[in-house]
GROMACS .gro file of C-alpha atoms in nm:
model
  178
    1MET     CA    1   5.762   2.832  -2.272
    2ARG     CA    2   5.489   2.577  -2.241
    3GLN     CA    3   5.129   2.663  -2.325
    4CYS     CA    4   4.795   2.596  -2.190
    5VAL     CA    5   4.635   2.225  -2.298
    6ILE     CA    6   4.319   2.381  -2.360
    7ALA     CA    7   4.255   2.416  -2.726
    8GLY     CA    8   4.280   2.754  -2.877
    9CYS     CA    9   4.451   2.907  -2.551
   10THR     CA   10   4.791   3.048  -2.589
   11ARG     CA   11   4.864   3.178  -2.246
   12PRO     CA   12   5.151   3.014  -2.026
   13LEU     CA   13   5.109   2.739  -1.771
   14ARG     CA   14   5.009   2.752  -1.429
   15ALA     CA   15   4.939   2.441  -1.287
   16ARG     CA   16   4.771   2.098  -1.411
   17GLY     CA   17   4.851   2.196  -1.772
   18TRP     CA   18   4.632   2.489  -1.752
   19CYS     CA   19   4.682   2.871  -1.769
   20SER     CA   20   4.575   3.092  -1.468
   21THR     CA   21   4.227   3.168  -1.612
   22HIS     CA   22   4.154   2.777  -1.677
   23TRP     CA   23   4.302   2.678  -1.347
   24TYR     CA   24   4.092   2.940  -1.151
   25CYS     CA   25   3.772   2.816  -1.355
   26TRP     CA   26   3.850   2.459  -1.259
   27ARG     CA   27   3.940   2.562  -0.873
   28TYR     CA   28   3.619   2.761  -0.822
   29HIS     CA   29   3.378   2.614  -1.031
   30GLY     CA   30   3.513   2.241  -1.089
   31ASP     CA   31   3.537   2.277  -1.471
   32PRO     CA   32   3.824   2.455  -1.645
   33LEU     CA   33   3.596   2.526  -1.929
   34TRP     CA   34   3.330   2.717  -1.702
   35LYS     CA   35   3.171   3.039  -1.851
   36GLU     CA   36   3.029   3.306  -1.670
   37PRO     CA   37   2.641   3.261  -1.719
   38THR     CA   38   2.453   3.539  -1.907
   39TRP     CA   39   2.219   3.770  -1.710
   40ASP     CA   40   1.922   3.584  -1.879
   41GLU     CA   41   2.058   3.243  -1.790
   42ARG     CA   42   2.086   3.360  -1.439
   43MET     CA   43   1.721   3.493  -1.431
   44TRP     CA   44   1.547   3.185  -1.576
   45SER     CA   45   1.756   2.954  -1.347
   46LYS     CA   46   1.575   3.090  -1.072
   47VAL     CA   47   1.220   3.057  -1.235
   48ASP     CA   48   1.017   2.753  -1.137
   49ARG     CA   49   0.788   2.662  -1.427
   50SER     CA   50   0.685   2.328  -1.297
   51GLY     CA   51   0.303   2.477  -1.212
   52ASP     CA   52   0.053   2.711  -1.369
   53CYS     CA   53   0.233   2.998  -1.244
   54TRP     CA   54   0.588   3.065  -1.329
   55ILE     CA   55   0.723   3.140  -0.946
   56TRP     CA   56   1.026   3.344  -0.905
   57THR     CA   57   1.244   3.164  -0.634
   58GLY     CA   58   1.472   3.442  -0.619
   59TYR     CA   59   1.513   3.776  -0.437
   60LEU     CA   60   1.178   3.949  -0.375
   61LEU     CA   61   1.136   4.330  -0.313
   62PRO     CA   62   0.964   4.406   0.049
   63ASP     CA   63   0.651   4.451  -0.180
   64GLY     CA   64   0.667   4.079  -0.289
   65TYR     CA   65   0.770   4.146  -0.652
   66PRO     CA   66   1.050   3.965  -0.815
   67SER     CA   67   1.389   4.163  -0.876
   68LEU     CA   68   1.725   4.086  -1.008
   69SER     CA   69   2.043   4.315  -1.014
   70LYS     CA   70   2.190   4.391  -1.358
   71TYR     CA   71   2.474   4.588  -1.476
   72ILE     CA   72   2.389   4.885  -1.722
   73ASP     CA   73   2.640   5.136  -1.790
   74GLY     CA   74   2.877   5.022  -1.525
   75ARG     CA   75   2.631   5.052  -1.246
   76SER     CA   76   2.431   4.796  -1.074
   77LYS     CA   77   2.056   4.831  -1.127
   78ARG     CA   78   1.737   4.633  -0.984
   79ILE     CA   79   1.518   4.506  -1.269
   80ARG     CA   80   1.149   4.427  -1.210
   81LEU     CA   81   1.121   4.091  -1.359
   82SER     CA   82   0.768   4.076  -1.418
   83ARG     CA   83   0.794   4.363  -1.638
   84TYR     CA   84   1.119   4.255  -1.814
   85VAL     CA   85   0.987   3.917  -1.887
   86TYR     CA   86   0.636   4.059  -2.018
   87GLU     CA   87   0.823   4.295  -2.243
   88GLN     CA   88   1.047   4.023  -2.364
   89ALA     CA   89   0.786   3.755  -2.441
   90THR     CA   90   0.539   4.000  -2.602
   91GLY     CA   91   0.756   4.232  -2.778
   92ASN     CA   92   0.535   4.523  -2.634
   93LEU     CA   93   0.683   4.808  -2.404
   94ILE     CA   94   0.455   4.882  -2.098
   95GLY     CA   95   0.332   5.255  -2.153
   96ALA     CA   96   0.415   5.524  -1.941
   97GLY     CA   97   0.174   5.542  -1.640
   98LEU     CA   98   0.072   5.176  -1.678
   99GLN     CA   99   0.130   4.895  -1.439
  100LEU     CA  100   0.123   4.504  -1.467
  101ASP     CA  101  -0.190   4.343  -1.324
  102HIS     CA  102  -0.127   3.991  -1.196
  103LEU     CA  103  -0.424   3.811  -1.307
  104CYS     CA  104  -0.349   3.510  -1.095
  105ARG     CA  105  -0.292   3.739  -0.794
  106ASN     CA  106   0.066   3.591  -0.711
  107ARG     CA  107   0.302   3.876  -0.700
  108ALA     CA  108   0.609   3.629  -0.745
  109CYS     CA  109   0.472   3.509  -1.066
  110VAL     CA  110   0.649   3.597  -1.383
  111LYS     CA  111   0.441   3.411  -1.667
  112PRO     CA  112   0.352   3.649  -1.944
  113ALA     CA  113   0.011   3.542  -1.980
  114HIS     CA  114  -0.065   3.601  -1.617
  115LEU     CA  115   0.033   3.952  -1.681
  116GLU     CA  116  -0.181   4.235  -1.801
  117PRO     CA  117  -0.076   4.642  -1.849
  118VAL     CA  118  -0.351   4.843  -1.683
  119SER     CA  119  -0.381   5.188  -1.538
  120PRO     CA  120  -0.315   5.231  -1.156
  121HIS     CA  121  -0.679   5.295  -1.095
  122GLU     CA  122  -0.784   4.968  -1.275
  123ASN     CA  123  -0.503   4.766  -1.109
  124VAL     CA  124  -0.636   4.888  -0.741
  125MET     CA  125  -1.015   4.816  -0.838
  126ARG     CA  126  -0.935   4.477  -0.949
  127GLY     CA  127  -0.755   4.396  -0.611
  128ASP     CA  128  -0.887   4.311  -0.284
  129SER     CA  129  -0.790   4.627  -0.097
  130TRP     CA  130  -0.996   4.856   0.114
  131THR     CA  131  -1.027   5.098  -0.172
  132ALA     CA  132  -1.160   4.829  -0.386
  133ARG     CA  133  -1.412   4.669  -0.145
  134ASN     CA  134  -1.567   5.031  -0.077
  135ALA     CA  135  -1.578   5.133  -0.423
  136LEU     CA  136  -1.809   4.833  -0.476
  137LYS     CA  137  -2.054   4.934  -0.232
  138THR     CA  138  -2.378   5.085  -0.368
  139HIS     CA  139  -2.553   5.166  -0.028
  140CYS     CA  140  -2.429   5.321   0.288
  141PRO     CA  141  -2.443   5.146   0.608
  142GLN     CA  142  -2.805   5.242   0.689
  143GLY     CA  143  -2.926   5.136   0.350
  144HIS     CA  144  -2.933   5.445   0.159
  145PRO     CA  145  -2.820   5.444  -0.208
  146TYR     CA  146  -2.481   5.590  -0.326
  147ASP     CA  147  -2.611   5.770  -0.629
  148GLU     CA  148  -2.573   6.127  -0.766
  149ALA     CA  149  -2.879   6.269  -0.588
  150ASN     CA  150  -2.764   6.105  -0.238
  151THR     CA  151  -2.389   6.132  -0.251
  152PHE     CA  152  -2.148   6.394  -0.130
  153ILE     CA  153  -1.783   6.383  -0.176
  154ASN     CA  154  -1.570   6.533   0.113
  155VAL     CA  155  -1.252   6.704   0.106
  156LYS     CA  156  -1.071   6.379   0.158
  157GLY     CA  157  -1.229   6.240  -0.154
  158SER     CA  158  -1.452   5.995   0.048
  159ARG     CA  159  -1.827   5.947  -0.030
  160VAL     CA  160  -2.080   6.040   0.213
  161CYS     CA  161  -2.440   5.962   0.209
  162LYS     CA  162  -2.633   6.303   0.216
  163MET     CA  163  -2.958   6.176   0.407
  164CYS     CA  164  -2.710   6.033   0.680
  165ARG     CA  165  -2.505   6.353   0.699
  166TYR     CA  166  -2.814   6.549   0.714
  167ALA     CA  167  -2.950   6.324   1.001
  168ARG     CA  168  -2.615   6.362   1.186
  169GLN     CA  169  -2.648   6.729   1.154
  170GLN     CA  170  -2.996   6.748   1.280
  171GLU     CA  171  -2.881   6.549   1.595
  172TYR     CA  172  -2.616   6.777   1.657
  173ARG     CA  173  -2.833   7.095   1.638
  174ALA     CA  174  -3.074   6.934   1.889
  175ARG     CA  175  -2.794   6.864   2.118
  176GLN     CA  176  -2.668   7.232   2.104
  177THR     CA  177  -3.005   7.392   2.179
  178ASN     CA  178  -3.070   7.196   2.496
   0.00000   0.00000   0.00000
């Protein structure tokens, strides 16, 4: 029985002097010695490191963050790449209850120098959301200061100017008496 011509392979021939495994590798990948890339090789092949940010060119989750599937214990699991790359590069695990803040404000960036673990509150406050913009306000729309003496927190957790609230109550009472 004739064997595969690839060095070290003792399987029987199929075609072109190769066994079934080497023939399929040649047929589907163009190289009889083709090897399945490791998960890390697959991941890094989809990262564009040409600019200041390392941009993920693969699949992005609906919220804009990079993700790649990985088999763990026989099941496919989505890995958030920002977290994975940060932990691999720094050797530090991201603590429970912490999120990665993208200092460059680019969610598709996986460069460890652009990532910092912070609390969810700090992450929101560093962003450009309505919550962050409102937290930066020091005065109500009528110009009264938001300080301890003049600020009321309502049941929804929002700040309310006490002077404006008192003025609205007075207007309401005046309308009710007429």
